[in-house]
């Protein structure tokens, strides 16, 4: 019954990788807290790099600076 | 003054259907909790089926399996 | 399979009222979008009035001013 | 270490404007709460006007009515 | 730089279990998407069982019915 | 009409500081994007340090280590 929201920048995660995240998080909640995987919901939000900031600047700007 | 976020998979909800959700949720909060509809905010997020998982697998995979 | 998050101020909503919200939103999603109620998840967050702002001021301050 | 999520309608915010929001929120949290800007994360979600409701109707409908 | 929000019912998760969730999700994102663990943020929300619904009823009610 | 959610650890933010955050974010959105302050909603979530992780470990653990 848990709900997990994973937010990342949109930089090419494949369907297979997203499936791995869904599977991995669901298993983790079963292992650690004995949560029923059948009702564990996982959502993934992919945001443009202009729409994500850390350290006061956007990821777009950081990428240009070589981060 | 409530804020409601509705998350669904992106599978063809029309503008009219989304308007019905907004209206319905706003009325529900007025009926049940006497919340002022004028300041009730409702947002709807539509996610790709690759980005939504339940039971440890993505909706894309479930759809292929006939769910 | 939808996920709905309802956020309100903590001002005495009862367990029965919260149950009505859960039932009402789940039915709305079934009626409007034919979503399966069995996997519709609804969560309710109740926030202190100091932690909710509209119009640039907190609900606590607005309540004191007679809103 | 704070996390801030800003949700607006998708109506033409530029990369520069979004960078200003990221910078401004990060500075605000440093000024008010002495939070370390290096680990302050800001995300911006831009939603279609069909997917945002206030007062029981969508922004799309309100815009048509001249709001 | 990912942000992950885990939402569960408040039913006795210990600090150690929550630390395991934080560690596990952070490692998963590094393994699957090569995300830098240093800037991966994980938050955990624990909700009262009255405030969580599935299948149109609250977890409190389901627990009473023996679920 | 924007909605902003600020998430911080619960470590003593006062009502006045939270009011400053609400005011500051609302003004920022008006200045940068010309958003109407009357319908800008700001919510603040304060989480226990056990429930917040960065770098794969909880803030509680980091605080004990002297961070």
mmCIF file of C-alpha atoms in Angstrom:
data_model
loop_
_atom_site.group_PDB
_atom_site.id
_atom_site.type_symbol
_atom_site.label_atom_id
_atom_site.label_comp_id
_atom_site.label_asym_id
_atom_site.label_seq_id
_atom_site.Cartn_x
_atom_site.Cartn_y
_atom_site.Cartn_z
ATOM 1 C CA UNK A 1 0.000 0.000 0.000
ATOM 2 C CA UNK A 2 2.954 2.389 -0.036
ATOM 3 C CA UNK A 3 3.192 5.125 -2.632
ATOM 4 C CA UNK A 4 6.581 6.137 -3.957
ATOM 5 C CA UNK A 5 7.310 9.072 -6.241
ATOM 6 C CA UNK A 6 10.721 9.179 -7.925
ATOM 7 C CA UNK A 7 11.706 12.444 -9.563
ATOM 8 C CA UNK A 8 14.659 12.642 -11.951
ATOM 9 C CA UNK A 9 15.794 14.853 -14.800
ATOM 10 C CA UNK A 10 14.709 13.749 -18.274
ATOM 11 C CA UNK A 11 18.015 12.595 -19.646
ATOM 12 C CA UNK A 12 17.319 9.366 -21.465
ATOM 13 C CA UNK A 13 16.188 6.823 -18.863
ATOM 14 C CA UNK A 14 14.899 3.833 -20.843
ATOM 15 C CA UNK A 15 11.696 1.858 -20.261
ATOM 16 C CA UNK A 16 13.851 -1.023 -18.995
ATOM 17 C CA UNK A 17 15.640 1.187 -16.490
ATOM 18 C CA UNK A 18 12.356 2.601 -15.253
ATOM 19 C CA UNK A 19 11.007 -0.943 -14.903
ATOM 20 C CA UNK A 20 14.081 -1.779 -12.793
ATOM 21 C CA UNK A 21 13.407 1.181 -10.514
ATOM 22 C CA UNK A 22 9.775 0.121 -10.078
ATOM 23 C CA UNK A 23 10.775 -3.461 -9.306
ATOM 24 C CA UNK A 24 13.630 -2.471 -7.011
ATOM 25 C CA UNK A 25 11.668 -0.021 -4.890
ATOM 26 C CA UNK A 26 8.750 -2.417 -4.556
ATOM 27 C CA UNK A 27 11.064 -5.209 -3.381
ATOM 28 C CA UNK A 28 12.825 -2.876 -0.957
ATOM 29 C CA UNK A 29 9.536 -1.984 0.739
ATOM 30 C CA UNK A 30 8.635 -5.645 1.008
ATOM 31 C CA UNK A 31 12.038 -6.586 2.437
ATOM 32 C CA UNK A 32 12.339 -3.747 4.942
ATOM 33 C CA UNK A 33 8.735 -3.168 6.025
ATOM 34 C CA UNK A 34 6.929 -6.293 4.834
ATOM 35 C CA UNK A 35 4.691 -4.197 2.572
ATOM 36 C CA UNK A 36 2.485 -6.080 0.114
ATOM 37 C CA UNK A 37 3.964 -5.603 -3.386
ATOM 38 C CA UNK A 38 0.530 -6.052 -4.997
ATOM 39 C CA UNK A 39 -0.606 -2.656 -3.749
ATOM 40 C CA UNK A 40 2.695 -0.765 -3.843
ATOM 41 C CA UNK A 41 2.454 2.089 -6.342
ATOM 42 C CA UNK A 42 5.550 3.714 -7.843
ATOM 43 C CA UNK A 43 5.468 6.771 -10.099
ATOM 44 C CA UNK A 44 8.377 8.359 -11.950
ATOM 45 C CA UNK A 45 8.452 12.023 -12.950
ATOM 46 C CA UNK A 46 11.019 13.130 -15.521
ATOM 47 C CA UNK A 47 11.676 16.872 -15.517
ATOM 48 C CA UNK A 48 13.447 19.051 -18.046
ATOM 49 C CA UNK A 49 16.880 20.188 -16.862
ATOM 50 C CA UNK A 50 15.635 23.810 -16.939
ATOM 51 C CA UNK A 51 13.053 22.813 -14.335
ATOM 52 C CA UNK A 52 15.440 21.340 -11.781
ATOM 53 C CA UNK A 53 17.709 23.403 -9.591
ATOM 54 C CA UNK A 54 20.337 22.657 -7.010
ATOM 55 C CA UNK A 55 22.746 25.084 -5.374
ATOM 56 C CA UNK A 56 20.640 27.957 -6.673
ATOM 57 C CA UNK A 57 21.069 27.201 -10.362
ATOM 58 C CA UNK A 58 19.391 24.954 -12.909
ATOM 59 C CA UNK A 59 20.828 21.651 -14.057
ATOM 60 C CA UNK A 60 20.914 23.099 -17.597
ATOM 61 C CA UNK A 61 23.310 25.810 -16.453
ATOM 62 C CA UNK A 62 25.382 23.345 -14.434
ATOM 63 C CA UNK A 63 25.695 20.977 -17.402
ATOM 64 C CA UNK A 64 26.977 23.875 -19.563
ATOM 65 C CA UNK A 65 29.570 24.668 -16.914
ATOM 66 C CA UNK A 66 30.753 21.069 -17.117
ATOM 67 C CA UNK A 67 29.095 19.511 -14.073
ATOM 68 C CA UNK B 1 -8.330 26.481 0.294
ATOM 69 C CA UNK B 2 -7.657 22.761 -0.153
ATOM 70 C CA UNK B 3 -5.152 21.519 -2.699
ATOM 71 C CA UNK B 4 -5.816 18.264 -4.513
ATOM 72 C CA UNK B 5 -3.432 16.464 -6.846
ATOM 73 C CA UNK B 6 -4.863 13.700 -9.031
ATOM 74 C CA UNK B 7 -2.358 11.430 -10.756
ATOM 75 C CA UNK B 8 -3.434 9.105 -13.568
ATOM 76 C CA UNK B 9 -1.812 7.405 -16.530
ATOM 77 C CA UNK B 10 -1.920 9.324 -19.804
ATOM 78 C CA UNK B 11 -4.423 7.221 -21.692
ATOM 79 C CA UNK B 12 -6.739 9.650 -23.412
ATOM 80 C CA UNK B 13 -8.603 11.573 -20.698
ATOM 81 C CA UNK B 14 -10.396 14.417 -22.509
ATOM 82 C CA UNK B 15 -10.580 18.067 -21.480
ATOM 83 C CA UNK B 16 -14.235 17.492 -20.585
ATOM 84 C CA UNK B 17 -13.430 14.541 -18.369
ATOM 85 C CA UNK B 18 -10.712 16.504 -16.618
ATOM 86 C CA UNK B 19 -13.155 19.379 -16.113
ATOM 87 C CA UNK B 20 -15.585 16.890 -14.523
ATOM 88 C CA UNK B 21 -12.884 15.718 -12.122
ATOM 89 C CA UNK B 22 -12.066 19.295 -11.137
ATOM 90 C CA UNK B 23 -15.720 20.130 -10.589
ATOM 91 C CA UNK B 24 -16.465 16.894 -8.746
ATOM 92 C CA UNK B 25 -13.564 17.095 -6.314
ATOM 93 C CA UNK B 26 -14.244 20.756 -5.570
ATOM 94 C CA UNK B 27 -17.906 20.020 -4.811
ATOM 95 C CA UNK B 28 -16.968 17.032 -2.658
ATOM 96 C CA UNK B 29 -14.738 19.193 -0.465
ATOM 97 C CA UNK B 30 -17.490 21.767 -0.111
ATOM 98 C CA UNK B 31 -20.098 19.129 0.758
ATOM 99 C CA UNK B 32 -18.017 17.148 3.228
ATOM 100 C CA UNK B 33 -15.839 19.817 4.859
ATOM 101 C CA UNK B 34 -17.549 23.081 3.926
ATOM 102 C CA UNK B 35 -14.441 24.225 2.055
ATOM 103 C CA UNK B 36 -14.778 27.361 -0.063
ATOM 104 C CA UNK B 37 -14.778 26.290 -3.741
ATOM 105 C CA UNK B 38 -13.353 29.667 -4.821
ATOM 106 C CA UNK B 39 -9.957 28.801 -3.357
ATOM 107 C CA UNK B 40 -9.914 25.043 -3.909
ATOM 108 C CA UNK B 41 -7.097 24.134 -6.297
ATOM 109 C CA UNK B 42 -7.073 20.852 -8.238
ATOM 110 C CA UNK B 43 -4.180 19.683 -10.402
ATOM 111 C CA UNK B 44 -4.064 16.635 -12.652
ATOM 112 C CA UNK B 45 -0.830 14.870 -13.602
ATOM 113 C CA UNK B 46 -0.901 12.437 -16.515
ATOM 114 C CA UNK B 47 2.026 10.013 -16.549
ATOM 115 C CA UNK B 48 3.271 7.713 -19.301
ATOM 116 C CA UNK B 49 2.462 4.060 -18.649
ATOM 117 C CA UNK B 50 6.218 3.336 -18.477
ATOM 118 C CA UNK B 51 6.397 5.722 -15.527
ATOM 119 C CA UNK B 52 3.721 4.093 -13.378
ATOM 120 C CA UNK B 53 4.193 0.840 -11.547
ATOM 121 C CA UNK B 54 2.029 -1.372 -9.396
ATOM 122 C CA UNK B 55 2.789 -4.851 -8.118
ATOM 123 C CA UNK B 56 6.439 -4.321 -9.034
ATOM 124 C CA UNK B 57 5.906 -3.835 -12.762
ATOM 125 C CA UNK B 58 5.022 -0.961 -15.057
ATOM 126 C CA UNK B 59 1.552 -0.405 -16.460
ATOM 127 C CA UNK B 60 3.082 -0.763 -19.955
ATOM 128 C CA UNK B 61 4.155 -4.318 -19.159
ATOM 129 C CA UNK B 62 0.812 -5.112 -17.511
ATOM 130 C CA UNK B 63 -1.104 -3.830 -20.528
ATOM 131 C CA UNK B 64 0.961 -6.087 -22.814
ATOM 132 C CA UNK B 65 0.123 -9.036 -20.597
ATOM 133 C CA UNK B 66 -3.563 -8.248 -21.032
ATOM 134 C CA UNK B 67 -4.359 -6.453 -17.768
ATOM 135 C CA UNK C 1 -4.795 2.808 -10.269
ATOM 136 C CA UNK C 2 -5.030 6.571 -9.789
ATOM 137 C CA UNK C 3 -3.323 8.265 -6.876
ATOM 138 C CA UNK C 4 -4.985 11.260 -5.248
ATOM 139 C CA UNK C 5 -3.472 13.499 -2.585
ATOM 140 C CA UNK C 6 -5.801 15.836 -0.713
ATOM 141 C CA UNK C 7 -4.178 18.562 1.360
ATOM 142 C CA UNK C 8 -6.192 20.556 3.899
ATOM 143 C CA UNK C 9 -5.508 22.526 7.056
ATOM 144 C CA UNK C 10 -5.760 20.570 10.321
ATOM 145 C CA UNK C 11 -8.930 22.038 11.712
ATOM 146 C CA UNK C 12 -10.912 19.128 13.059
ATOM 147 C CA UNK C 13 -11.833 16.895 10.128
ATOM 148 C CA UNK C 14 -13.229 13.706 11.653
ATOM 149 C CA UNK C 15 -12.448 10.121 10.678
ATOM 150 C CA UNK C 16 -15.945 9.892 9.178
ATOM 151 C CA UNK C 17 -15.440 12.992 7.061
ATOM 152 C CA UNK C 18 -12.098 11.707 5.835
ATOM 153 C CA UNK C 19 -13.741 8.377 4.978
ATOM 154 C CA UNK C 20 -16.338 10.297 2.948
ATOM 155 C CA UNK C 21 -13.606 12.083 1.025
ATOM 156 C CA UNK C 22 -11.874 8.775 0.260
ATOM 157 C CA UNK C 23 -15.132 7.173 -0.893
ATOM 158 C CA UNK C 24 -16.226 10.206 -2.891
ATOM 159 C CA UNK C 25 -12.986 10.692 -4.801
ATOM 160 C CA UNK C 26 -12.715 6.979 -5.575
ATOM 161 C CA UNK C 27 -16.274 6.918 -6.952
ATOM 162 C CA UNK C 28 -15.651 10.087 -8.974
ATOM 163 C CA UNK C 29 -12.681 8.495 -10.717
ATOM 164 C CA UNK C 30 -14.704 5.394 -11.479
ATOM 165 C CA UNK C 31 -17.645 7.418 -12.833
ATOM 166 C CA UNK C 32 -15.640 9.850 -14.943
ATOM 167 C CA UNK C 33 -12.710 7.747 -16.141
ATOM 168 C CA UNK C 34 -13.796 4.174 -15.441
ATOM 169 C CA UNK C 35 -10.867 3.692 -13.061
ATOM 170 C CA UNK C 36 -10.858 0.529 -10.985
ATOM 171 C CA UNK C 37 -11.704 1.499 -7.364
ATOM 172 C CA UNK C 38 -9.779 -1.502 -6.016
ATOM 173 C CA UNK C 39 -6.446 0.111 -6.906
ATOM 174 C CA UNK C 40 -7.331 3.774 -6.405
ATOM 175 C CA UNK C 41 -5.229 5.218 -3.593
ATOM 176 C CA UNK C 42 -6.245 8.394 -1.729
ATOM 177 C CA UNK C 43 -4.074 10.122 0.862
ATOM 178 C CA UNK C 44 -5.002 13.090 3.044
ATOM 179 C CA UNK C 45 -2.451 15.506 4.486
ATOM 180 C CA UNK C 46 -3.533 17.801 7.302
ATOM 181 C CA UNK C 47 -1.262 20.813 7.792
ATOM 182 C CA UNK C 48 -1.030 23.268 10.650
ATOM 183 C CA UNK C 49 -2.502 26.675 9.809
ATOM 184 C CA UNK C 50 0.990 28.202 10.253
ATOM 185 C CA UNK C 51 2.178 25.972 7.426
ATOM 186 C CA UNK C 52 -0.397 27.015 4.824
ATOM 187 C CA UNK C 53 -0.336 30.321 3.021
ATOM 188 C CA UNK C 54 -2.546 32.047 0.507
ATOM 189 C CA UNK C 55 -2.359 35.634 -0.680
ATOM 190 C CA UNK C 56 1.121 35.903 0.843
ATOM 191 C CA UNK C 57 0.082 35.247 4.428
ATOM 192 C CA UNK C 58 -0.541 32.212 6.596
ATOM 193 C CA UNK C 59 -3.986 30.878 7.415
ATOM 194 C CA UNK C 60 -3.163 31.490 11.100
ATOM 195 C CA UNK C 61 -2.779 35.199 10.418
ATOM 196 C CA UNK C 62 -5.897 35.297 8.228
ATOM 197 C CA UNK C 63 -7.965 33.568 10.914
ATOM 198 C CA UNK C 64 -6.853 36.177 13.458
ATOM 199 C CA UNK C 65 -7.914 38.929 11.098
ATOM 200 C CA UNK C 66 -11.359 37.329 10.946
ATOM 201 C CA UNK C 67 -11.214 35.458 7.638
ATOM 202 C CA UNK D 1 18.723 20.410 2.291
ATOM 203 C CA UNK D 2 15.208 21.748 1.687
ATOM 204 C CA UNK D 3 13.152 20.525 -1.229
ATOM 205 C CA UNK D 4 10.819 22.950 -2.983
ATOM 206 C CA UNK D 5 8.295 22.085 -5.675
ATOM 207 C CA UNK D 6 6.796 24.960 -7.656
ATOM 208 C CA UNK D 7 3.755 24.147 -9.769
ATOM 209 C CA UNK D 8 2.512 26.586 -12.422
ATOM 210 C CA UNK D 9 0.505 26.417 -15.624
ATOM 211 C CA UNK D 10 2.524 25.978 -18.824
ATOM 212 C CA UNK D 11 2.092 29.395 -20.335
ATOM 213 C CA UNK D 12 5.482 30.374 -21.638
ATOM 214 C CA UNK D 13 7.818 30.691 -18.646
ATOM 215 C CA UNK D 14 11.315 31.038 -20.115
ATOM 216 C CA UNK D 15 14.484 29.258 -19.020
ATOM 217 C CA UNK D 16 15.706 32.572 -17.581
ATOM 218 C CA UNK D 17 12.546 33.077 -15.561
ATOM 219 C CA UNK D 18 12.756 29.538 -14.217
ATOM 220 C CA UNK D 19 16.407 30.150 -13.300
ATOM 221 C CA UNK D 20 15.301 33.261 -11.393
ATOM 222 C CA UNK D 21 12.734 31.234 -9.446
ATOM 223 C CA UNK D 22 15.354 28.623 -8.556
ATOM 224 C CA UNK D 23 17.827 31.289 -7.435
ATOM 225 C CA UNK D 24 15.213 33.305 -5.555
ATOM 226 C CA UNK D 25 13.754 30.400 -3.588
ATOM 227 C CA UNK D 26 17.198 29.078 -2.695
ATOM 228 C CA UNK D 27 18.279 32.492 -1.388
ATOM 229 C CA UNK D 28 15.035 32.900 0.552
ATOM 230 C CA UNK D 29 15.620 29.636 2.404
ATOM 231 C CA UNK D 30 19.168 30.678 3.220
ATOM 232 C CA UNK D 31 18.079 34.124 4.442
ATOM 233 C CA UNK D 32 15.114 33.000 6.523
ATOM 234 C CA UNK D 33 16.215 29.611 7.847
ATOM 235 C CA UNK D 34 19.960 29.583 7.237
ATOM 236 C CA UNK D 35 19.621 26.568 4.930
ATOM 237 C CA UNK D 36 22.678 25.556 2.950
ATOM 238 C CA UNK D 37 22.085 26.548 -0.701
ATOM 239 C CA UNK D 38 24.405 23.772 -1.932
ATOM 240 C CA UNK D 39 21.863 21.110 -1.028
ATOM 241 C CA UNK D 40 18.637 23.020 -1.646
ATOM 242 C CA UNK D 41 16.683 21.347 -4.454
ATOM 243 C CA UNK D 42 14.008 23.197 -6.425
ATOM 244 C CA UNK D 43 11.775 21.573 -9.026
ATOM 245 C CA UNK D 44 9.274 23.267 -11.322
ATOM 246 C CA UNK D 45 6.244 21.497 -12.778
ATOM 247 C CA UNK D 46 4.431 23.137 -15.680
ATOM 248 C CA UNK D 47 0.891 21.837 -16.208
ATOM 249 C CA UNK D 48 -1.465 22.246 -19.148
ATOM 250 C CA UNK D 49 -4.293 24.680 -18.421
ATOM 251 C CA UNK D 50 -6.782 21.781 -18.844
ATOM 252 C CA UNK D 51 -5.059 20.083 -15.913
ATOM 253 C CA UNK D 52 -5.347 22.927 -13.405
ATOM 254 C CA UNK D 53 -8.572 23.903 -11.716
ATOM 255 C CA UNK D 54 -9.620 26.603 -9.308
ATOM 256 C CA UNK D 55 -13.134 27.523 -8.229
ATOM 257 C CA UNK D 56 -14.379 24.243 -9.680
ATOM 258 C CA UNK D 57 -13.354 24.919 -13.263
ATOM 259 C CA UNK D 58 -10.231 24.547 -15.341
ATOM 260 C CA UNK D 59 -7.911 27.422 -16.188
ATOM 261 C CA UNK D 60 -8.674 26.716 -19.879
ATOM 262 C CA UNK D 61 -12.343 27.449 -19.304
ATOM 263 C CA UNK D 62 -11.555 30.525 -17.186
ATOM 264 C CA UNK D 63 -9.221 31.906 -19.849
ATOM 265 C CA UNK D 64 -12.002 31.549 -22.463
ATOM 266 C CA UNK D 65 -14.331 33.441 -20.166
ATOM 267 C CA UNK D 66 -11.810 36.268 -20.041
ATOM 268 C CA UNK D 67 -10.124 35.658 -16.676
ATOM 269 C CA UNK E 1 20.218 14.654 -7.783
ATOM 270 C CA UNK E 2 17.028 12.576 -7.754
ATOM 271 C CA UNK E 3 14.301 13.262 -5.241
ATOM 272 C CA UNK E 4 12.298 10.356 -3.868
ATOM 273 C CA UNK E 5 9.228 10.596 -1.654
ATOM 274 C CA UNK E 6 8.089 7.422 0.109
ATOM 275 C CA UNK E 7 4.638 7.510 1.667
ATOM 276 C CA UNK E 8 3.522 4.822 4.109
ATOM 277 C CA UNK E 9 1.024 4.475 6.915
ATOM 278 C CA UNK E 10 2.324 5.297 10.399
ATOM 279 C CA UNK E 11 2.407 1.837 11.898
ATOM 280 C CA UNK E 12 5.653 1.596 13.766
ATOM 281 C CA UNK E 13 8.476 1.857 11.222
ATOM 282 C CA UNK E 14 11.660 2.252 13.255
ATOM 283 C CA UNK E 15 14.513 4.700 12.670
ATOM 284 C CA UNK E 16 16.644 1.756 11.530
ATOM 285 C CA UNK E 17 14.057 0.618 9.008
ATOM 286 C CA UNK E 18 13.713 4.128 7.658
ATOM 287 C CA UNK E 19 17.508 4.355 7.378
ATOM 288 C CA UNK E 20 17.446 1.113 5.367
ATOM 289 C CA UNK E 21 14.865 2.570 2.987
ATOM 290 C CA UNK E 22 16.970 5.701 2.490
ATOM 291 C CA UNK E 23 20.109 3.657 1.860
ATOM 292 C CA UNK E 24 18.356 1.157 -0.400
ATOM 293 C CA UNK E 25 16.648 3.703 -2.642
ATOM 294 C CA UNK E 26 19.814 5.767 -2.964
ATOM 295 C CA UNK E 27 21.824 2.696 -4.003
ATOM 296 C CA UNK E 28 19.114 1.624 -6.462
ATOM 297 C CA UNK E 29 19.274 4.970 -8.244
ATOM 298 C CA UNK E 30 23.047 4.755 -8.430
ATOM 299 C CA UNK E 31 22.966 1.180 -9.755
ATOM 300 C CA UNK E 32 20.212 1.663 -12.329
ATOM 301 C CA UNK E 33 20.761 5.242 -13.510
ATOM 302 C CA UNK E 34 24.255 6.081 -12.271
ATOM 303 C CA UNK E 35 22.879 8.897 -10.116
ATOM 304 C CA UNK E 36 25.275 10.516 -7.667
ATOM 305 C CA UNK E 37 24.303 9.345 -4.147
ATOM 306 C CA UNK E 38 25.711 12.537 -2.591
ATOM 307 C CA UNK E 39 22.838 14.603 -3.967
ATOM 308 C CA UNK E 40 20.048 12.016 -3.859
ATOM 309 C CA UNK E 41 17.350 13.173 -1.452
ATOM 310 C CA UNK E 42 14.840 10.740 0.081
ATOM 311 C CA UNK E 43 11.900 11.794 2.228
ATOM 312 C CA UNK E 44 9.490 9.551 4.100
ATOM 313 C CA UNK E 45 5.936 10.590 4.992
ATOM 314 C CA UNK E 46 4.057 8.543 7.577
ATOM 315 C CA UNK E 47 0.285 9.021 7.483
ATOM 316 C CA UNK E 48 -2.367 8.067 9.993
ATOM 317 C CA UNK E 49 -4.447 5.076 8.845
ATOM 318 C CA UNK E 50 -7.533 7.346 8.795
ATOM 319 C CA UNK E 51 -5.765 9.441 6.169
ATOM 320 C CA UNK E 52 -5.006 6.640 3.705
ATOM 321 C CA UNK E 53 -7.603 5.022 1.494
ATOM 322 C CA UNK E 54 -7.623 2.206 -0.998
ATOM 323 C CA UNK E 55 -10.616 0.570 -2.649
ATOM 324 C CA UNK E 56 -12.760 3.488 -1.478
ATOM 325 C CA UNK E 57 -12.233 2.972 2.241
ATOM 326 C CA UNK E 58 -9.665 3.981 4.799
ATOM 327 C CA UNK E 59 -6.959 1.655 6.089
ATOM 328 C CA UNK E 60 -8.448 2.115 9.585
ATOM 329 C CA UNK E 61 -11.716 0.597 8.422
ATOM 330 C CA UNK E 62 -9.944 -2.186 6.523
ATOM 331 C CA UNK E 63 -7.833 -3.076 9.566
ATOM 332 C CA UNK E 64 -11.008 -3.364 11.670
ATOM 333 C CA UNK E 65 -12.474 -5.693 9.082
ATOM 334 C CA UNK E 66 -9.411 -7.899 9.425
ATOM 335 C CA UNK E 67 -7.351 -6.876 6.391
ATOM 336 C CA UNK F 1 -2.575 30.491 -9.070
ATOM 337 C CA UNK F 2 0.754 28.752 -8.483
ATOM 338 C CA UNK F 3 1.127 26.081 -5.839
ATOM 339 C CA UNK F 4 4.393 25.804 -3.941
ATOM 340 C CA UNK F 5 5.360 23.075 -1.510
ATOM 341 C CA UNK F 6 8.362 23.672 0.733
ATOM 342 C CA UNK F 7 9.750 20.671 2.576
ATOM 343 C CA UNK F 8 12.223 21.089 5.422
ATOM 344 C CA UNK F 9 13.302 19.128 8.462
ATOM 345 C CA UNK F 10 11.450 19.903 11.687
ATOM 346 C CA UNK F 11 14.158 21.730 13.576
ATOM 347 C CA UNK F 12 12.493 24.703 15.163
ATOM 348 C CA UNK F 13 11.257 26.972 12.382
ATOM 349 C CA UNK F 14 9.032 29.567 14.062
ATOM 350 C CA UNK F 15 5.620 30.810 12.909
ATOM 351 C CA UNK F 16 7.270 34.099 11.960
ATOM 352 C CA UNK F 17 9.907 32.391 9.840
ATOM 353 C CA UNK F 18 7.263 30.311 8.100
ATOM 354 C CA UNK F 19 5.252 33.489 7.457
ATOM 355 C CA UNK F 20 8.375 35.022 5.887
ATOM 356 C CA UNK F 21 8.764 32.024 3.585
ATOM 357 C CA UNK F 22 5.113 32.275 2.518
ATOM 358 C CA UNK F 23 5.427 35.998 1.858
ATOM 359 C CA UNK F 24 8.770 35.702 0.096
ATOM 360 C CA UNK F 25 7.772 32.911 -2.288
ATOM 361 C CA UNK F 26 4.497 34.624 -3.149
ATOM 362 C CA UNK F 27 6.303 37.881 -3.965
ATOM 363 C CA UNK F 28 8.927 36.036 -6.011
ATOM 364 C CA UNK F 29 6.247 34.474 -8.209
ATOM 365 C CA UNK F 30 4.619 37.854 -8.709
ATOM 366 C CA UNK F 31 7.923 39.538 -9.553
ATOM 367 C CA UNK F 32 9.254 36.877 -11.913
ATOM 368 C CA UNK F 33 6.105 35.553 -13.578
ATOM 369 C CA UNK F 34 3.479 38.177 -12.771
ATOM 370 C CA UNK F 35 1.404 35.613 -10.870
ATOM 371 C CA UNK F 36 -1.530 36.912 -8.870
ATOM 372 C CA UNK F 37 -0.601 36.707 -5.153
ATOM 373 C CA UNK F 38 -4.271 36.375 -4.152
ATOM 374 C CA UNK F 39 -4.414 32.822 -5.526
ATOM 375 C CA UNK F 40 -0.844 31.698 -4.840
ATOM 376 C CA UNK F 41 -0.863 28.820 -2.361
ATOM 377 C CA UNK F 42 2.216 27.880 -0.325
ATOM 378 C CA UNK F 43 2.428 24.842 1.938
ATOM 379 C CA UNK F 44 5.248 23.891 4.279
ATOM 380 C CA UNK F 45 5.954 20.308 5.351
ATOM 381 C CA UNK F 46 8.239 19.747 8.334
ATOM 382 C CA UNK F 47 9.684 16.244 8.509
ATOM 383 C CA UNK F 48 11.439 14.442 11.348
ATOM 384 C CA UNK F 49 15.189 14.121 10.781
ATOM 385 C CA UNK F 50 14.769 10.312 10.711
ATOM 386 C CA UNK F 51 12.508 10.759 7.701
ATOM 387 C CA UNK F 52 14.911 12.760 5.548
ATOM 388 C CA UNK F 53 17.901 11.290 3.801
ATOM 389 C CA UNK F 54 20.705 12.637 1.687
ATOM 390 C CA UNK F 55 23.822 10.824 0.530
ATOM 391 C CA UNK F 56 22.211 7.528 1.511
ATOM 392 C CA UNK F 57 21.823 8.299 5.202
ATOM 393 C CA UNK F 58 19.313 10.082 7.385
ATOM 394 C CA UNK F 59 19.774 13.604 8.710
ATOM 395 C CA UNK F 60 19.586 12.136 12.244
ATOM 396 C CA UNK F 61 22.656 10.035 11.568
ATOM 397 C CA UNK F 62 24.466 12.932 9.876
ATOM 398 C CA UNK F 63 23.742 15.245 12.814
ATOM 399 C CA UNK F 64 25.215 12.658 15.210
ATOM 400 C CA UNK F 65 28.350 12.499 13.062
ATOM 401 C CA UNK F 66 28.672 16.259 13.406
ATOM 402 C CA UNK F 67 27.289 17.480 10.106
#
